[in-house]
């Protein structure tokens, strides 16, 4: 959803990280060219260990996913032995392997409520963790990570956008900070935002997430007017993929993403427990 427009246009499938990984597991191709960042390609490799997973932009990483390591998580676990670990899909394979269950921005509340423990170590996104806290009686212990793109969207952006588009509906991603979430009309994952806009009877929307998503609206519901909440909300890592890199990856079958079997097996457990609910 956040890729450059020309990359989205040549893709067999566009979506959020989990949708893509699930589809990659069920689609026929033996090779997956994952146009995204490293944790997404890793997740695909974990779910589909028999497929070749390529990440055309080998240096495309997620700064939020890199804000926690497996060793740091082990330390927190040792301090809160009564808590379950819920990890956002935006984590490395090693962090997933240390987690009890994985979640996405669309199912995080259900995942948290599904575990038997009353205390939850939630990693790595503090904003998503605090958003989930609004909908659960369980105690969330959020890791202090954040998305450098969503976290820079401010209430000032909201005031400005509301002034420019007073009739528009404001949708924001739960990776935004709590003050921005408080001012939104709807809070949803990227796929949830796309579904909402395309199905709503209204015609004007302010979109509070990475600006690459606007290309989906141009393709899928071009009769709607969608304005970015912050035009500067661009993830430079998501923009590292281009058509030349995709072509080169297909020719050379490199750069290939693999996850050691022992880590992949445990990480797959956290993902499968999520899928089971
Ligand atoms: Fe990571 Fe945020 Fe970029 Fe997504 S938009 S890859 S969460 S930094």
Coordinates of C-alpha atoms and ligand atoms in Angstrom, one line a residue:
X1 CA 0.0 0.0 0.0
X2 CA 2.9 2.4 0.6
X3 CA 5.0 1.5 -2.5
X4 CA 5.7 4.0 -5.3
X5 CA 2.8 4.2 -7.8
X6 CA 4.6 2.5 -10.7
X7 CA 5.6 -0.5 -8.4
X8 CA 2.0 -0.8 -7.3
X9 CA 0.9 -0.8 -10.9
X10 CA 3.0 -3.8 -11.9
X11 CA 2.2 -5.9 -8.8
X12 CA 0.0 -9.0 -8.9
X13 CA -1.3 -8.0 -5.5
X14 CA -1.2 -4.9 -3.3
X15 CA -2.1 -4.9 0.3
X16 CA -0.8 -4.6 3.9
X17 CA 2.0 -6.8 5.2
X18 CA -0.2 -9.6 6.5
X19 CA -2.6 -9.8 3.5
X20 CA 0.5 -10.0 1.2
X21 CA 2.1 -12.8 3.2
X22 CA -1.1 -14.8 3.5
X23 CA -1.7 -14.5 -0.2
X24 CA 1.9 -15.3 -1.0
X25 CA 1.4 -18.6 0.9
X26 CA -1.6 -19.6 -1.1
X27 CA -0.7 -18.2 -4.6
X28 CA 0.9 -20.6 -7.1
X29 CA 4.2 -18.9 -7.8
X30 CA 7.4 -20.4 -6.3
X31 CA 9.1 -17.0 -6.2
X32 CA 7.7 -14.0 -4.3
X33 CA 9.1 -10.6 -5.1
X34 CA 8.2 -8.7 -2.0
X35 CA 8.1 -4.9 -2.7
X36 CA 8.2 -3.6 0.8
X37 CA 10.6 -3.6 3.8
X38 CA 12.6 -6.4 5.4
X39 CA 10.2 -7.6 8.1
X40 CA 7.5 -8.0 5.5
X41 CA 9.7 -10.2 3.3
X42 CA 10.8 -12.1 6.4
X43 CA 7.2 -12.8 7.4
X44 CA 6.6 -14.1 3.9
X45 CA 9.6 -16.4 4.2
X46 CA 8.4 -17.6 7.6
X47 CA 4.9 -18.4 6.4
X48 CA 6.2 -19.9 3.1
X49 CA 9.4 -21.7 3.9
X50 CA 9.4 -23.6 0.6
X51 CA 9.2 -20.5 -1.6
X52 CA 12.0 -18.2 -2.7
X53 CA 11.4 -14.7 -1.3
X54 CA 13.2 -11.7 -2.9
X55 CA 13.4 -8.2 -1.5
X56 CA 14.4 -6.0 -4.4
X57 CA 15.6 -3.1 -2.2
X58 CA 17.9 -5.0 0.1
X59 CA 18.4 -2.0 2.4
X60 CA 14.7 -1.3 2.9
X61 CA 14.1 -1.6 6.6
X62 CA 11.5 -0.5 9.1
X63 CA 12.9 1.8 11.7
X64 CA 10.0 0.9 14.1
X65 CA 10.7 -2.9 13.8
X66 CA 14.4 -2.1 14.5
X67 CA 13.5 -0.4 17.8
X68 CA 13.4 -3.7 19.6
X69 CA 15.7 -6.7 19.5
X70 CA 15.1 -10.3 20.7
X71 CA 17.6 -9.8 23.6
X72 CA 15.8 -6.6 24.8
X73 CA 12.5 -8.5 24.6
X74 CA 14.0 -11.5 26.6
X75 CA 15.0 -9.0 29.3
X76 CA 11.5 -7.5 29.5
X77 CA 10.0 -11.0 29.7
X78 CA 12.3 -11.9 32.6
X79 CA 11.0 -8.9 34.5
X80 CA 7.3 -9.6 33.8
X81 CA 7.0 -13.3 33.9
X82 CA 3.2 -13.2 34.4
X83 CA 2.7 -11.3 31.1
X84 CA 2.1 -12.6 27.6
X85 CA 4.0 -11.0 24.7
X86 CA 2.0 -9.7 21.7
X87 CA 4.1 -8.5 18.8
X88 CA 2.9 -6.3 16.0
X89 CA 3.7 -7.9 12.6
X90 CA 6.2 -5.0 12.2
X91 CA 9.0 -7.0 14.0
X92 CA 11.9 -9.1 13.0
X93 CA 11.7 -12.9 12.8
X94 CA 13.8 -13.1 16.0
X95 CA 11.3 -10.9 18.0
X96 CA 8.4 -12.9 16.6
X97 CA 10.1 -16.1 17.8
X98 CA 10.2 -14.7 21.3
X99 CA 6.5 -13.7 21.3
X100 CA 3.4 -15.6 22.3
X101 CA 1.3 -14.3 19.5
X102 CA 1.5 -11.8 16.6
X103 CA -1.0 -9.2 15.6
X104 CA -1.8 -6.6 12.9
X105 CA -3.3 -3.1 13.3
X106 CA -6.7 -4.5 12.3
X107 CA -6.8 -7.5 14.8
X108 CA -4.7 -6.2 17.7
X109 CA -7.7 -5.8 20.1
X110 CA -9.0 -9.3 19.4
X111 CA -5.6 -10.8 19.7
X112 CA -5.0 -9.1 23.1
X113 CA -8.4 -10.2 24.4
X114 CA -7.8 -13.8 23.2
X115 CA -4.8 -14.5 25.4
X116 CA -5.4 -15.8 28.9
X117 CA -2.9 -13.5 30.7
X118 CA -4.1 -10.2 32.2
X119 CA -0.9 -8.4 31.5
X120 CA 0.4 -7.9 28.0
X121 CA 3.9 -6.9 26.9
X122 CA 3.0 -5.1 23.6
X123 CA 5.9 -4.6 21.1
X124 CA 7.1 -2.5 19.4
X125 CA 4.6 0.3 18.7
X126 CA 3.6 2.4 21.8
X127 CA 0.8 4.2 19.8
X128 CA -0.9 0.9 18.7
X129 CA -0.4 -0.5 22.2
X130 CA -2.1 2.6 23.8
X131 CA -4.8 2.5 21.2
X132 CA -5.5 -1.2 22.1
X133 CA -5.6 -0.2 25.8
X134 CA -8.8 1.8 25.1
X135 CA -10.7 -1.4 24.2
X136 CA -9.4 -4.0 26.7
X137 CA -9.5 -4.5 30.5
X138 CA -6.1 -6.1 30.3
X139 CA -3.0 -4.1 31.3
X140 CA -0.9 -3.2 28.3
X141 CA 2.8 -2.7 28.9
X142 CA 3.8 -0.9 25.7
X143 CA 7.3 -0.9 24.3
X144 CA 8.4 2.7 23.5
X145 CA 8.8 2.1 19.7
X146 CA 7.0 4.1 17.1
X147 CA 6.6 4.6 13.4
X148 CA 8.7 7.6 12.4
X149 CA 6.2 8.4 9.6
X150 CA 2.9 8.2 11.6
X151 CA 4.3 9.6 14.8
X152 CA 5.2 12.9 13.2
X153 CA 1.6 13.6 12.2
X154 CA 0.3 16.2 14.7
X155 CA -2.9 17.8 15.9
X156 CA -1.7 20.9 13.9
X157 CA -2.0 18.8 10.7
X158 CA -5.5 17.9 11.7
X159 CA -6.5 21.5 12.4
X160 CA -5.1 22.6 9.0
X161 CA -6.7 19.8 7.1
X162 CA -10.1 20.3 8.7
X163 CA -9.9 24.0 7.8
X164 CA -9.2 23.2 4.2
X165 CA -11.7 20.4 3.9
X166 CA -14.4 21.0 6.5
X167 CA -16.8 18.4 5.1
X168 CA -14.3 15.6 4.8
X169 CA -14.2 12.5 7.0
X170 CA -10.9 12.0 8.8
X171 CA -9.5 8.5 8.9
X172 CA -6.2 7.7 10.7
X173 CA -4.0 4.7 11.2
X174 CA -3.6 3.5 14.8
X175 CA 0.2 4.0 14.5
X176 CA -0.6 7.8 14.9
X177 CA -0.2 9.4 18.3
X178 CA -3.1 9.4 20.8
X179 CA -3.9 13.1 20.4
X180 CA -4.3 12.7 16.6
X181 CA -6.4 9.5 17.1
X182 CA -8.7 11.5 19.5
X183 CA -9.6 13.9 16.7
X184 CA -10.3 11.3 14.0
X185 CA -13.7 10.2 12.8
X186 CA -12.4 6.7 12.1
X187 CA -9.3 4.7 13.1
X188 CA -8.4 1.8 10.8
X189 CA -5.6 -0.2 9.3
X190 CA -4.5 0.6 5.7
X191 CA -6.8 -2.1 4.3
X192 CA -9.6 -0.9 6.7
X193 CA -9.1 2.7 5.4
X194 CA -9.3 1.6 1.8
X195 CA -12.5 -0.5 2.4
X196 CA -14.1 2.4 4.3
X197 CA -13.4 5.1 1.7
X198 CA -14.5 2.9 -1.3
X199 CA -17.7 1.8 0.4
X200 CA -18.8 5.0 2.1
X201 CA -21.5 7.2 0.6
X202 CA -19.5 10.3 1.4
X203 CA -17.1 11.8 -1.2
X204 CA -14.4 13.6 0.7
X205 CA -11.8 12.1 3.0
X206 CA -8.7 13.2 4.8
X207 CA -6.3 10.2 5.1
X208 CA -3.9 10.0 8.0
X209 CA -1.4 7.4 7.0
X210 CA 1.6 7.1 4.5
X211 CA 0.8 8.9 1.3
X212 CA 1.5 5.9 -1.0
X213 CA -2.0 4.7 -0.1
X214 CA -3.5 7.6 -2.1
X215 CA -2.6 5.7 -5.3
X216 CA -5.0 2.8 -4.2
X217 CA -7.9 5.3 -4.1
X218 CA -7.0 6.6 -7.6
X219 CA -7.1 3.0 -8.9
X220 CA -10.0 1.7 -6.9
X221 CA -12.4 4.5 -6.2
X222 CA -11.3 7.5 -8.3
X223 CA -14.7 9.3 -7.8
X224 CA -13.7 9.9 -4.2
X225 CA -11.6 13.0 -3.2
X226 CA -8.9 11.9 -0.8
X227 CA -6.4 14.4 0.8
X228 CA -3.3 13.5 2.8
X229 CA -3.5 14.6 6.4
X230 CA 0.2 15.2 6.2
X231 CA 1.7 15.4 2.7
X232 CA 5.1 14.8 4.3
X233 CA 4.1 11.4 5.6
X234 CA 6.4 9.5 3.3
X235 CA 8.2 6.4 4.4
X236 CA 11.6 6.6 2.6
X237 CA 12.2 2.9 3.2
X238 CA 9.0 2.0 1.4
X239 CA 10.2 4.2 -1.5
X240 CA 13.5 2.4 -2.0
X241 CA 12.0 -0.1 -4.4
X242 CA 11.8 0.8 -8.1
X243 CA 11.1 -1.0 -11.3
X244 CA 14.8 -1.5 -12.2
X245 CA 15.4 -3.2 -8.8
X246 CA 12.3 -5.4 -9.4
X247 CA 13.6 -6.4 -12.8
X248 CA 17.1 -7.1 -11.5
X249 CA 15.7 -9.2 -8.6
X250 CA 13.7 -11.3 -11.1
X251 CA 16.8 -11.8 -13.4
X252 CA 19.3 -12.6 -10.6
X253 CA 16.9 -14.1 -8.0
X254 CA 18.6 -11.9 -5.5
X255 CA 18.6 -10.4 -2.8
X256 CA 17.0 -13.4 -1.2
X257 CA 15.5 -13.3 2.2
X258 CA 15.9 -16.4 4.4
X259 CA 15.1 -17.0 8.1
X260 CA 17.0 -19.7 10.0
X261 CA 14.8 -22.7 10.5
X262 CA 14.8 -22.7 14.3
X263 CA 13.7 -19.0 14.4
X264 CA 11.2 -19.4 11.6
X265 CA 9.5 -22.4 13.3
X266 CA 9.0 -20.4 16.5
X267 CA 8.0 -17.2 14.7
X268 CA 5.5 -19.2 12.6
X269 CA 3.9 -20.4 15.8
X270 CA 3.2 -16.8 16.9
X271 CA 1.7 -16.0 13.4
X272 CA -0.3 -19.2 13.3
X273 CA -1.8 -18.5 16.8
X274 CA -3.0 -15.2 15.5
X275 CA -4.5 -16.7 12.3
X276 CA -6.3 -19.3 14.4
X277 CA -8.3 -16.6 16.2
Ligands
LIG1 FE1 8.0 1.1 9.3 FE2 6.4 3.2 9.5 FE3 7.8 2.8 7.3 FE4 5.8 1.2 7.9 S1 5.6 3.4 7.4 S2 7.8 0.6 7.2 S3 5.9 1.2 10.2 S4 8.7 3.3 9.3

